[in-house]
PDB file of N, CA and C in Angstrom:
ATOM      1  N   MET A   1      -3.508  23.469 -15.861  1.00 79.00           N
ATOM      2  CA  MET A   1      -2.915  22.220 -16.399  1.00 79.00           C
ATOM      3  C   MET A   1      -2.418  21.428 -15.111  1.00 79.00           C
ATOM      4  N   ALA A   2      -2.892  20.046 -15.063  1.00 88.00           N
ATOM      5  CA  ALA A   2      -2.506  19.362 -13.774  1.00 88.00           C
ATOM      6  C   ALA A   2      -1.180  18.665 -14.118  1.00 88.00           C
ATOM      7  N   VAL A   3      -0.564  18.454 -13.041  1.00 94.00           N
ATOM      8  CA  VAL A   3       0.597  17.957 -12.886  1.00 94.00           C
ATOM      9  C   VAL A   3       0.340  16.373 -12.012  1.00 94.00           C
ATOM     10  N   THR A   4       0.762  15.208 -13.056  1.00 95.00           N
ATOM     11  CA  THR A   4       0.639  13.905 -12.438  1.00 95.00           C
ATOM     12  C   THR A   4       2.032  13.190 -12.140  1.00 95.00           C
ATOM     13  N   LYS A   5       1.963  12.299 -11.541  1.00 94.00           N
ATOM     14  CA  LYS A   5       3.318  11.743 -10.873  1.00 94.00           C
ATOM     15  C   LYS A   5       2.766  10.481 -10.358  1.00 94.00           C
ATOM     16  N   LYS A   6       3.645   9.190 -10.758  1.00 93.00           N
ATOM     17  CA  LYS A   6       3.522   7.898 -10.174  1.00 93.00           C
ATOM     18  C   LYS A   6       4.583   7.716  -9.239  1.00 93.00           C
ATOM     19  N   ILE A   7       4.520   7.149  -8.095  1.00 89.00           N
ATOM     20  CA  ILE A   7       5.294   7.027  -6.992  1.00 89.00           C
ATOM     21  C   ILE A   7       5.013   5.496  -6.492  1.00 89.00           C
ATOM     22  N   GLU A   8       6.180   4.718  -6.498  1.00 87.00           N
ATOM     23  CA  GLU A   8       5.897   3.571  -5.748  1.00 87.00           C
ATOM     24  C   GLU A   8       5.804   3.498  -4.484  1.00 87.00           C
ATOM     25  N   ILE A   9       4.466   3.079  -3.583  1.00 86.00           N
ATOM     26  CA  ILE A   9       4.534   2.611  -2.392  1.00 86.00           C
ATOM     27  C   ILE A   9       4.150   1.350  -1.927  1.00 86.00           C
ATOM     28  N   ASP A  10       4.961   0.678  -0.980  1.00 84.00           N
ATOM     29  CA  ASP A  10       4.656  -0.536  -0.705  1.00 84.00           C
ATOM     30  C   ASP A  10       4.626  -1.779  -2.000  1.00 84.00           C
ATOM     31  N   GLY A  11       5.441  -1.450  -2.854  1.00 86.00           N
ATOM     32  CA  GLY A  11       5.179  -2.216  -4.255  1.00 86.00           C
ATOM     33  C   GLY A  11       4.395  -1.868  -5.338  1.00 86.00           C
ATOM     34  N   GLN A  12       3.665  -0.760  -4.895  1.00 88.00           N
ATOM     35  CA  GLN A  12       2.514  -0.571  -5.979  1.00 88.00           C
ATOM     36  C   GLN A  12       2.680   0.927  -6.533  1.00 88.00           C
ATOM     37  N   ARG A  13       2.316   0.825  -7.972  1.00 92.00           N
ATOM     38  CA  ARG A  13       2.531   2.379  -8.488  1.00 92.00           C
ATOM     39  C   ARG A  13       1.298   3.219  -8.337  1.00 92.00           C
ATOM     40  N   VAL A  14       1.382   4.265  -7.524  1.00 92.00           N
ATOM     41  CA  VAL A  14       0.359   5.292  -6.979  1.00 92.00           C
ATOM     42  C   VAL A  14       0.394   6.360  -7.936  1.00 92.00           C
ATOM     43  N   GLU A  15      -0.442   6.839  -8.555  1.00 95.00           N
ATOM     44  CA  GLU A  15      -0.582   8.015  -9.440  1.00 95.00           C
ATOM     45  C   GLU A  15      -1.366   9.025  -8.573  1.00 95.00           C
ATOM     46  N   PHE A  16      -0.544  10.535  -8.281  1.00 94.00           N
ATOM     47  CA  PHE A  16      -1.093  11.194  -7.799  1.00 94.00           C
ATOM     48  C   PHE A  16      -1.174  12.484  -8.868  1.00 94.00           C
ATOM     49  N   ARG A  17      -2.337  13.214  -8.409  1.00 96.00           N
ATOM     50  CA  ARG A  17      -2.614  14.299  -9.305  1.00 96.00           C
ATOM     51  C   ARG A  17      -2.678  15.803  -8.710  1.00 96.00           C
ATOM     52  N   ALA A  18      -1.940  16.883  -9.074  1.00 94.00           N
ATOM     53  CA  ALA A  18      -1.846  18.080  -8.399  1.00 94.00           C
ATOM     54  C   ALA A  18      -2.412  18.961  -9.375  1.00 94.00           C
ATOM     55  N   SER A  19      -3.449  19.548  -9.064  1.00 96.00           N
ATOM     56  CA  SER A  19      -3.880  20.892  -9.791  1.00 96.00           C
ATOM     57  C   SER A  19      -4.301  21.928  -9.035  1.00 96.00           C
ATOM     58  N   ALA A  20      -4.937  23.072  -9.699  1.00 96.00           N
ATOM     59  CA  ALA A  20      -5.670  24.149  -8.951  1.00 96.00           C
ATOM     60  C   ALA A  20      -6.573  23.884  -7.801  1.00 96.00           C
ATOM     61  N   ALA A  21      -7.412  22.678  -8.322  1.00 96.00           N
ATOM     62  CA  ALA A  21      -8.533  22.141  -7.491  1.00 96.00           C
ATOM     63  C   ALA A  21      -7.973  21.580  -6.145  1.00 96.00           C
ATOM     64  N   VAL A  22      -6.675  21.091  -6.140  1.00 96.00           N
ATOM     65  CA  VAL A  22      -6.462  20.528  -4.760  1.00 96.00           C
ATOM     66  C   VAL A  22      -6.624  21.219  -3.435  1.00 96.00           C
ATOM     67  N   PRO A  23      -6.498  22.359  -3.647  1.00 97.00           N
ATOM     68  CA  PRO A  23      -6.426  23.277  -2.122  1.00 97.00           C
ATOM     69  C   PRO A  23      -8.001  23.264  -1.915  1.00 97.00           C
ATOM     70  N   ARG A  24      -8.943  23.421  -2.950  1.00 97.00           N
ATOM     71  CA  ARG A  24     -10.201  23.609  -2.556  1.00 97.00           C
ATOM     72  C   ARG A  24     -10.854  22.112  -2.269  1.00 97.00           C
ATOM     73  N   LEU A  25     -10.541  21.046  -2.780  1.00 97.00           N
ATOM     74  CA  LEU A  25     -10.781  19.501  -2.584  1.00 97.00           C
ATOM     75  C   LEU A  25     -10.571  19.312  -1.208  1.00 97.00           C
ATOM     76  N   TYR A  26      -9.105  19.616  -0.650  1.00 97.00           N
ATOM     77  CA  TYR A  26      -8.521  19.381   0.677  1.00 97.00           C
ATOM     78  C   TYR A  26      -9.507  20.360   1.777  1.00 97.00           C
ATOM     79  N   ARG A  27      -9.611  21.533   1.513  1.00 97.00           N
ATOM     80  CA  ARG A  27     -10.504  22.022   2.216  1.00 97.00           C
ATOM     81  C   ARG A  27     -11.916  21.585   2.498  1.00 97.00           C
ATOM     82  N   ILE A  28     -12.311  21.342   1.548  1.00 97.00           N
ATOM     83  CA  ILE A  28     -13.973  20.766   1.495  1.00 97.00           C
ATOM     84  C   ILE A  28     -13.930  19.371   2.356  1.00 97.00           C
ATOM     85  N   LYS A  29     -13.064  18.575   2.141  1.00 97.00           N
ATOM     86  CA  LYS A  29     -12.878  17.215   2.735  1.00 97.00           C
ATOM     87  C   LYS A  29     -12.605  17.363   3.964  1.00 97.00           C
ATOM     88  N   PHE A  30     -11.537  18.381   4.585  1.00 97.00           N
ATOM     89  CA  PHE A  30     -10.750  18.171   5.905  1.00 97.00           C
ATOM     90  C   PHE A  30     -10.952  19.485   6.403  1.00 97.00           C
ATOM     91  N   GLY A  31     -11.740  20.608   5.764  1.00 97.00           N
ATOM     92  CA  GLY A  31     -11.925  21.566   6.593  1.00 97.00           C
ATOM     93  C   GLY A  31     -10.790  22.617   6.944  1.00 97.00           C
ATOM     94  N   ARG A  32      -9.617  22.395   6.328  1.00 96.00           N
ATOM     95  CA  ARG A  32      -8.130  22.905   6.760  1.00 96.00           C
ATOM     96  C   ARG A  32      -7.482  23.638   5.498  1.00 96.00           C
ATOM     97  N   ASP A  33      -6.487  24.396   5.475  1.00 97.00           N
ATOM     98  CA  ASP A  33      -5.752  25.072   4.588  1.00 97.00           C
ATOM     99  C   ASP A  33      -4.715  24.375   4.236  1.00 97.00           C
ATOM    100  N   ILE A  34      -4.644  23.636   2.910  1.00 95.00           N
ATOM    101  CA  ILE A  34      -3.354  22.993   2.636  1.00 95.00           C
ATOM    102  C   ILE A  34      -2.198  23.648   2.635  1.00 95.00           C
ATOM    103  N   TYR A  35      -2.219  24.856   2.191  1.00 95.00           N
ATOM    104  CA  TYR A  35      -0.821  25.644   2.232  1.00 95.00           C
ATOM    105  C   TYR A  35      -0.296  25.662   3.756  1.00 95.00           C
ATOM    106  N   LYS A  36      -1.094  26.016   4.767  1.00 94.00           N
ATOM    107  CA  LYS A  36      -0.705  26.149   6.090  1.00 94.00           C
ATOM    108  C   LYS A  36      -0.154  24.474   6.297  1.00 94.00           C
ATOM    109  N   ASP A  37      -0.946  23.606   6.040  1.00 92.00           N
ATOM    110  CA  ASP A  37      -0.612  22.103   6.494  1.00 92.00           C
ATOM    111  C   ASP A  37       0.754  21.716   5.732  1.00 92.00           C
ATOM    112  N   LEU A  38       0.884  22.225   4.531  1.00 89.00           N
ATOM    113  CA  LEU A  38       2.125  21.879   3.924  1.00 89.00           C
ATOM    114  C   LEU A  38       3.317  22.994   4.475  1.00 89.00           C
ATOM    115  N   ARG A  39       3.206  23.958   5.095  1.00 89.00           N
ATOM    116  CA  ARG A  39       4.283  24.471   5.604  1.00 89.00           C
ATOM    117  C   ARG A  39       4.724  23.906   7.006  1.00 89.00           C
ATOM    118  N   SER A  40       3.662  23.603   7.639  1.00 85.00           N
ATOM    119  CA  SER A  40       3.810  22.819   8.943  1.00 85.00           C
ATOM    120  C   SER A  40       4.586  21.571   8.897  1.00 85.00           C
ATOM    121  N   LEU A  41       4.155  20.936   7.686  1.00 83.00           N
ATOM    122  CA  LEU A  41       4.824  19.439   7.509  1.00 83.00           C
ATOM    123  C   LEU A  41       6.087  19.785   7.006  1.00 83.00           C
ATOM    124  N   GLU A  42       6.532  20.462   6.202  1.00 81.00           N
ATOM    125  CA  GLU A  42       7.809  20.767   5.820  1.00 81.00           C
ATOM    126  C   GLU A  42       8.687  21.141   7.135  1.00 81.00           C
ATOM    127  N   LYS A  43       8.267  21.926   7.949  1.00 79.00           N
ATOM    128  CA  LYS A  43       9.069  22.235   9.081  1.00 79.00           C
ATOM    129  C   LYS A  43       9.333  20.949   9.885  1.00 79.00           C
ATOM    130  N   SER A  44       8.252  19.907   9.908  1.00 75.00           N
ATOM    131  CA  SER A  44       8.430  18.726  10.673  1.00 75.00           C
ATOM    132  C   SER A  44       9.177  17.788  10.158  1.00 75.00           C
ATOM    133  N   VAL A  45       9.499  17.734   8.768  1.00 72.00           N
ATOM    134  CA  VAL A  45      10.204  16.789   8.067  1.00 72.00           C
ATOM    135  C   VAL A  45      11.640  17.202   7.869  1.00 72.00           C
ATOM    136  N   ASP A  46      12.038  18.727   8.194  1.00 64.00           N
ATOM    137  CA  ASP A  46      13.169  19.316   8.079  1.00 64.00           C
ATOM    138  C   ASP A  46      13.858  18.738   6.774  1.00 64.00           C
ATOM    139  N   ASP A  47      14.890  18.207   6.691  1.00 56.00           N
ATOM    140  CA  ASP A  47      15.525  17.798   5.386  1.00 56.00           C
ATOM    141  C   ASP A  47      15.083  16.714   4.738  1.00 56.00           C
ATOM    142  N   GLY A  48      14.353  15.766   5.293  1.00 55.00           N
ATOM    143  CA  GLY A  48      13.770  14.250   4.713  1.00 55.00           C
ATOM    144  C   GLY A  48      14.480  13.201   5.670  1.00 55.00           C
ATOM    145  N   ASN A  49      15.216  13.870   6.553  1.00 58.00           N
ATOM    146  CA  ASN A  49      16.143  12.726   7.302  1.00 58.00           C
ATOM    147  C   ASN A  49      15.463  12.512   8.478  1.00 58.00           C
ATOM    148  N   GLU A  50      14.912  11.111   8.750  1.00 57.00           N
ATOM    149  CA  GLU A  50      14.051  10.612   9.608  1.00 57.00           C
ATOM    150  C   GLU A  50      14.730  10.687  11.056  1.00 57.00           C
ATOM    151  N   GLU A  51      16.170  10.771  10.979  1.00 62.00           N
ATOM    152  CA  GLU A  51      16.741  10.694  12.312  1.00 62.00           C
ATOM    153  C   GLU A  51      16.696  12.164  12.956  1.00 62.00           C
ATOM    154  N   SER A  52      16.567  13.273  12.166  1.00 56.00           N
ATOM    155  CA  SER A  52      16.395  14.666  12.537  1.00 56.00           C
ATOM    156  C   SER A  52      14.965  15.132  12.541  1.00 56.00           C
ATOM    157  N   SER A  53      14.036  14.554  11.990  1.00 59.00           N
ATOM    158  CA  SER A  53      12.509  14.807  11.808  1.00 59.00           C
ATOM    159  C   SER A  53      11.965  15.147  13.032  1.00 59.00           C
ATOM    160  N   SER A  54      10.868  16.228  13.259  1.00 63.00           N
ATOM    161  CA  SER A  54       9.987  16.169  14.482  1.00 63.00           C
ATOM    162  C   SER A  54       8.658  15.743  14.105  1.00 63.00           C
ATOM    163  N   LEU A  55       8.318  14.933  13.302  1.00 72.00           N
ATOM    164  CA  LEU A  55       7.156  14.255  12.696  1.00 72.00           C
ATOM    165  C   LEU A  55       6.428  13.980  13.946  1.00 72.00           C
ATOM    166  N   ASP A  56       5.418  14.496  14.072  1.00 78.00           N
ATOM    167  CA  ASP A  56       4.311  14.058  15.030  1.00 78.00           C
ATOM    168  C   ASP A  56       3.114  13.174  14.488  1.00 78.00           C
ATOM    169  N   LEU A  57       2.244  12.817  15.426  1.00 81.00           N
ATOM    170  CA  LEU A  57       1.296  12.082  14.634  1.00 81.00           C
ATOM    171  C   LEU A  57       0.429  13.257  13.705  1.00 81.00           C
ATOM    172  N   PHE A  58       0.066  14.521  14.498  1.00 84.00           N
ATOM    173  CA  PHE A  58      -0.763  15.055  13.461  1.00 84.00           C
ATOM    174  C   PHE A  58      -0.153  15.645  12.230  1.00 84.00           C
ATOM    175  N   SER A  59       1.136  15.680  12.197  1.00 83.00           N
ATOM    176  CA  SER A  59       1.651  15.659  10.864  1.00 83.00           C
ATOM    177  C   SER A  59       1.632  14.768   9.823  1.00 83.00           C
ATOM    178  N   LEU A  60       2.018  13.669  10.658  1.00 84.00           N
ATOM    179  CA  LEU A  60       1.561  12.154   9.845  1.00 84.00           C
ATOM    180  C   LEU A  60       0.341  12.501   9.226  1.00 84.00           C
ATOM    181  N   GLU A  61      -0.495  12.619   9.863  1.00 89.00           N
ATOM    182  CA  GLU A  61      -2.112  12.474   9.415  1.00 89.00           C
ATOM    183  C   GLU A  61      -2.271  13.588   8.404  1.00 89.00           C
ATOM    184  N   MET A  62      -1.645  14.803   8.425  1.00 90.00           N
ATOM    185  CA  MET A  62      -1.699  15.760   7.586  1.00 90.00           C
ATOM    186  C   MET A  62      -1.194  15.172   6.068  1.00 90.00           C
ATOM    187  N   PHE A  63      -0.062  14.702   6.167  1.00 88.00           N
ATOM    188  CA  PHE A  63       0.634  13.840   5.004  1.00 88.00           C
ATOM    189  C   PHE A  63       0.052  12.793   4.534  1.00 88.00           C
ATOM    190  N   GLU A  64      -0.712  12.083   5.175  1.00 89.00           N
ATOM    191  CA  GLU A  64      -1.891  10.983   4.479  1.00 89.00           C
ATOM    192  C   GLU A  64      -2.821  11.483   4.043  1.00 89.00           C
ATOM    193  N   ASN A  65      -3.477  12.721   4.515  1.00 94.00           N
ATOM    194  CA  ASN A  65      -4.621  13.047   3.910  1.00 94.00           C
ATOM    195  C   ASN A  65      -4.314  14.126   2.458  1.00 94.00           C
ATOM    196  N   ILE A  66      -3.023  14.603   2.380  1.00 93.00           N
ATOM    197  CA  ILE A  66      -2.613  15.564   1.455  1.00 93.00           C
ATOM    198  C   ILE A  66      -2.506  14.355   0.158  1.00 93.00           C
ATOM    199  N   ALA A  67      -1.629  13.026   0.693  1.00 92.00           N
ATOM    200  CA  ALA A  67      -1.427  12.010  -0.337  1.00 92.00           C
ATOM    201  C   ALA A  67      -2.743  11.664  -0.845  1.00 92.00           C
ATOM    202  N   PHE A  68      -3.728  11.501   0.107  1.00 94.00           N
ATOM    203  CA  PHE A  68      -5.203  10.685  -0.285  1.00 94.00           C
ATOM    204  C   PHE A  68      -5.729  11.764  -1.492  1.00 94.00           C
ATOM    205  N   ILE A  69      -5.956  13.145  -0.981  1.00 96.00           N
ATOM    206  CA  ILE A  69      -6.409  13.660  -1.806  1.00 96.00           C
ATOM    207  C   ILE A  69      -6.115  13.681  -3.322  1.00 96.00           C
ATOM    208  N   MET A  70      -4.585  13.941  -3.326  1.00 95.00           N
ATOM    209  CA  MET A  70      -4.028  13.897  -4.805  1.00 95.00           C
ATOM    210  C   MET A  70      -4.027  12.661  -5.303  1.00 95.00           C
ATOM    211  N   ALA A  71      -4.324  11.270  -4.729  1.00 95.00           N
ATOM    212  CA  ALA A  71      -4.455  10.113  -5.322  1.00 95.00           C
ATOM    213  C   ALA A  71      -5.892  10.193  -5.860  1.00 95.00           C
ATOM    214  N   LYS A  72      -6.900  10.457  -4.956  1.00 97.00           N
ATOM    215  CA  LYS A  72      -8.280  10.539  -5.417  1.00 97.00           C
ATOM    216  C   LYS A  72      -8.664  11.598  -6.604  1.00 97.00           C
ATOM    217  N   HIS A  73      -7.883  12.601  -6.445  1.00 96.00           N
ATOM    218  CA  HIS A  73      -7.675  13.544  -7.837  1.00 96.00           C
ATOM    219  C   HIS A  73      -7.326  13.026  -9.075  1.00 96.00           C
ATOM    220  N   ALA A  74      -6.439  12.020  -8.641  1.00 97.00           N
ATOM    221  CA  ALA A  74      -5.810  11.440 -10.198  1.00 97.00           C
ATOM    222  C   ALA A  74      -7.050  10.214 -10.607  1.00 97.00           C
ATOM    223  N   HIS A  75      -7.627   9.682  -9.479  1.00 96.00           N
ATOM    224  CA  HIS A  75      -8.506   8.323  -9.846  1.00 96.00           C
ATOM    225  C   HIS A  75      -9.865   8.428  -9.044  1.00 96.00           C
ATOM    226  N   PRO A  76     -10.614   9.389  -9.284  1.00 96.00           N
ATOM    227  CA  PRO A  76     -11.761   9.511  -8.404  1.00 96.00           C
ATOM    228  C   PRO A  76     -12.342   8.415  -8.484  1.00 96.00           C
ATOM    229  N   ASP A  77     -12.897   7.425  -9.457  1.00 97.00           N
ATOM    230  CA  ASP A  77     -13.645   6.438  -9.346  1.00 97.00           C
ATOM    231  C   ASP A  77     -12.918   5.252  -8.678  1.00 97.00           C
ATOM    232  N   GLN A  78     -11.531   5.077  -8.569  1.00 95.00           N
ATOM    233  CA  GLN A  78     -10.821   3.990  -7.986  1.00 95.00           C
ATOM    234  C   GLN A  78     -10.243   4.186  -6.868  1.00 95.00           C
ATOM    235  N   VAL A  79     -10.178   5.298  -6.317  1.00 96.00           N
ATOM    236  CA  VAL A  79      -9.634   5.404  -4.684  1.00 96.00           C
ATOM    237  C   VAL A  79     -10.985   5.625  -3.909  1.00 96.00           C
ATOM    238  N   PRO A  80     -10.837   4.773  -2.929  1.00 96.00           N
ATOM    239  CA  PRO A  80     -12.103   4.873  -1.763  1.00 96.00           C
ATOM    240  C   PRO A  80     -12.460   6.306  -1.344  1.00 96.00           C
ATOM    241  N   ASP A  81     -13.380   6.457  -0.871  1.00 96.00           N
ATOM    242  CA  ASP A  81     -13.712   7.896  -0.274  1.00 96.00           C
ATOM    243  C   ASP A  81     -13.256   8.200   0.802  1.00 96.00           C
ATOM    244  N   THR A  82     -12.497   7.609   1.698  1.00 96.00           N
ATOM    245  CA  THR A  82     -11.930   7.897   3.013  1.00 96.00           C
ATOM    246  C   THR A  82     -10.200   7.665   3.005  1.00 96.00           C
ATOM    247  N   PRO A  83      -9.612   8.246   3.793  1.00 94.00           N
ATOM    248  CA  PRO A  83      -8.159   8.313   3.881  1.00 94.00           C
ATOM    249  C   PRO A  83      -7.713   6.946   4.245  1.00 94.00           C
ATOM    250  N   ASP A  84      -8.744   6.476   5.429  1.00 94.00           N
ATOM    251  CA  ASP A  84      -8.746   5.119   5.939  1.00 94.00           C
ATOM    252  C   ASP A  84      -8.890   4.039   5.150  1.00 94.00           C
ATOM    253  N   GLU A  85      -9.664   3.990   4.387  1.00 95.00           N
ATOM    254  CA  GLU A  85      -9.828   3.065   3.212  1.00 95.00           C
ATOM    255  C   GLU A  85      -8.890   2.995   2.367  1.00 95.00           C
ATOM    256  N   TRP A  86      -8.439   4.016   1.889  1.00 94.00           N
ATOM    257  CA  TRP A  86      -7.052   4.096   0.949  1.00 94.00           C
ATOM    258  C   TRP A  86      -5.946   3.398   1.590  1.00 94.00           C
ATOM    259  N   LEU A  87      -5.708   4.054   2.767  1.00 91.00           N
ATOM    260  CA  LEU A  87      -4.593   3.457   3.316  1.00 91.00           C
ATOM    261  C   LEU A  87      -4.554   2.007   3.678  1.00 91.00           C
ATOM    262  N   GLU A  88      -5.737   1.387   3.688  1.00 92.00           N
ATOM    263  CA  GLU A  88      -5.729  -0.117   3.889  1.00 92.00           C
ATOM    264  C   GLU A  88      -5.381  -0.693   2.659  1.00 92.00           C
ATOM    265  N   ASN A  89      -4.972  -0.116   1.378  1.00 89.00           N
ATOM    266  CA  ASN A  89      -4.235  -0.901   0.542  1.00 89.00           C
ATOM    267  C   ASN A  89      -2.985  -1.079   0.773  1.00 89.00           C
ATOM    268  N   PHE A  90      -2.180  -0.345   1.895  1.00 88.00           N
ATOM    269  CA  PHE A  90      -0.777  -0.587   1.883  1.00 88.00           C
ATOM    270  C   PHE A  90      -0.482  -1.276   3.106  1.00 88.00           C
ATOM    271  N   ASN A  91       0.721  -1.784   3.095  1.00 85.00           N
ATOM    272  CA  ASN A  91       1.179  -2.314   4.612  1.00 85.00           C
ATOM    273  C   ASN A  91       1.931  -0.995   5.097  1.00 85.00           C
ATOM    274  N   THR A  92       2.482  -1.280   6.563  1.00 73.00           N
ATOM    275  CA  THR A  92       3.107  -0.068   6.956  1.00 73.00           C
ATOM    276  C   THR A  92       4.443   0.145   6.196  1.00 73.00           C
ATOM    277  N   PHE A  93       4.577   1.562   5.951  1.00 64.00           N
ATOM    278  CA  PHE A  93       5.814   1.951   5.411  1.00 64.00           C
ATOM    279  C   PHE A  93       6.229   3.449   6.043  1.00 64.00           C
ATOM    280  N   SER A  94       7.293   3.721   5.970  1.00 59.00           N
ATOM    281  CA  SER A  94       7.915   4.988   6.257  1.00 59.00           C
ATOM    282  C   SER A  94       7.532   5.958   5.004  1.00 59.00           C
ATOM    283  N   ILE A  95       7.076   6.955   5.609  1.00 66.00           N
ATOM    284  CA  ILE A  95       6.865   8.267   4.628  1.00 66.00           C
ATOM    285  C   ILE A  95       8.059   8.761   3.829  1.00 66.00           C
ATOM    286  N   TYR A  96       9.372   8.606   4.631  1.00 60.00           N
ATOM    287  CA  TYR A  96      10.466   9.010   4.317  1.00 60.00           C
ATOM    288  C   TYR A  96      10.991   8.425   3.026  1.00 60.00           C
ATOM    289  N   GLN A  97      10.271   7.327   2.911  1.00 60.00           N
ATOM    290  CA  GLN A  97      10.537   6.551   1.569  1.00 60.00           C
ATOM    291  C   GLN A  97      10.070   7.306   0.190  1.00 60.00           C
ATOM    292  N   ILE A  98       9.013   8.025   0.358  1.00 61.00           N
ATOM    293  CA  ILE A  98       8.459   8.694  -0.770  1.00 61.00           C
ATOM    294  C   ILE A  98       8.419  10.416  -0.764  1.00 61.00           C
ATOM    295  N   LEU A  99       8.843  10.957   0.175  1.00 60.00           N
ATOM    296  CA  LEU A  99       9.061  12.168   0.697  1.00 60.00           C
ATOM    297  C   LEU A  99      10.054  12.717  -0.644  1.00 60.00           C
ATOM    298  N   PRO A 100      10.013  13.890  -0.976  1.00 55.00           N
ATOM    299  CA  PRO A 100      11.029  14.341  -2.026  1.00 55.00           C
ATOM    300  C   PRO A 100      12.526  14.689  -1.138  1.00 55.00           C
ATOM    301  N   HIS A 101      13.491  14.278  -1.902  1.00 45.00           N
ATOM    302  CA  HIS A 101      14.783  14.497  -1.161  1.00 45.00           C
ATOM    303  C   HIS A 101      15.243  15.678  -1.872  1.00 45.00           C
TER     304      HIS A 101
END
């Protein structure tokens, strides 16, 4: 059974879907292991405090890719086919606004 959640990003309600298919979809799209990337991302963001985090560009790209896959999984026909196209729907924002606290 899939879990869905709507999060407000840049004034838009964005639906994300997580299911057992997400790791496979991520691996097919990006050629990477989502679990390893999530562990690495978790270490980078520390406690969700922007001041103490060590989030680098690679970690930021992992976050964007994971968010993209979950949004695409929620609405395959509405979300564009690439993270770049999807991200064009938003203004610049801090990922710390949407990370779990």
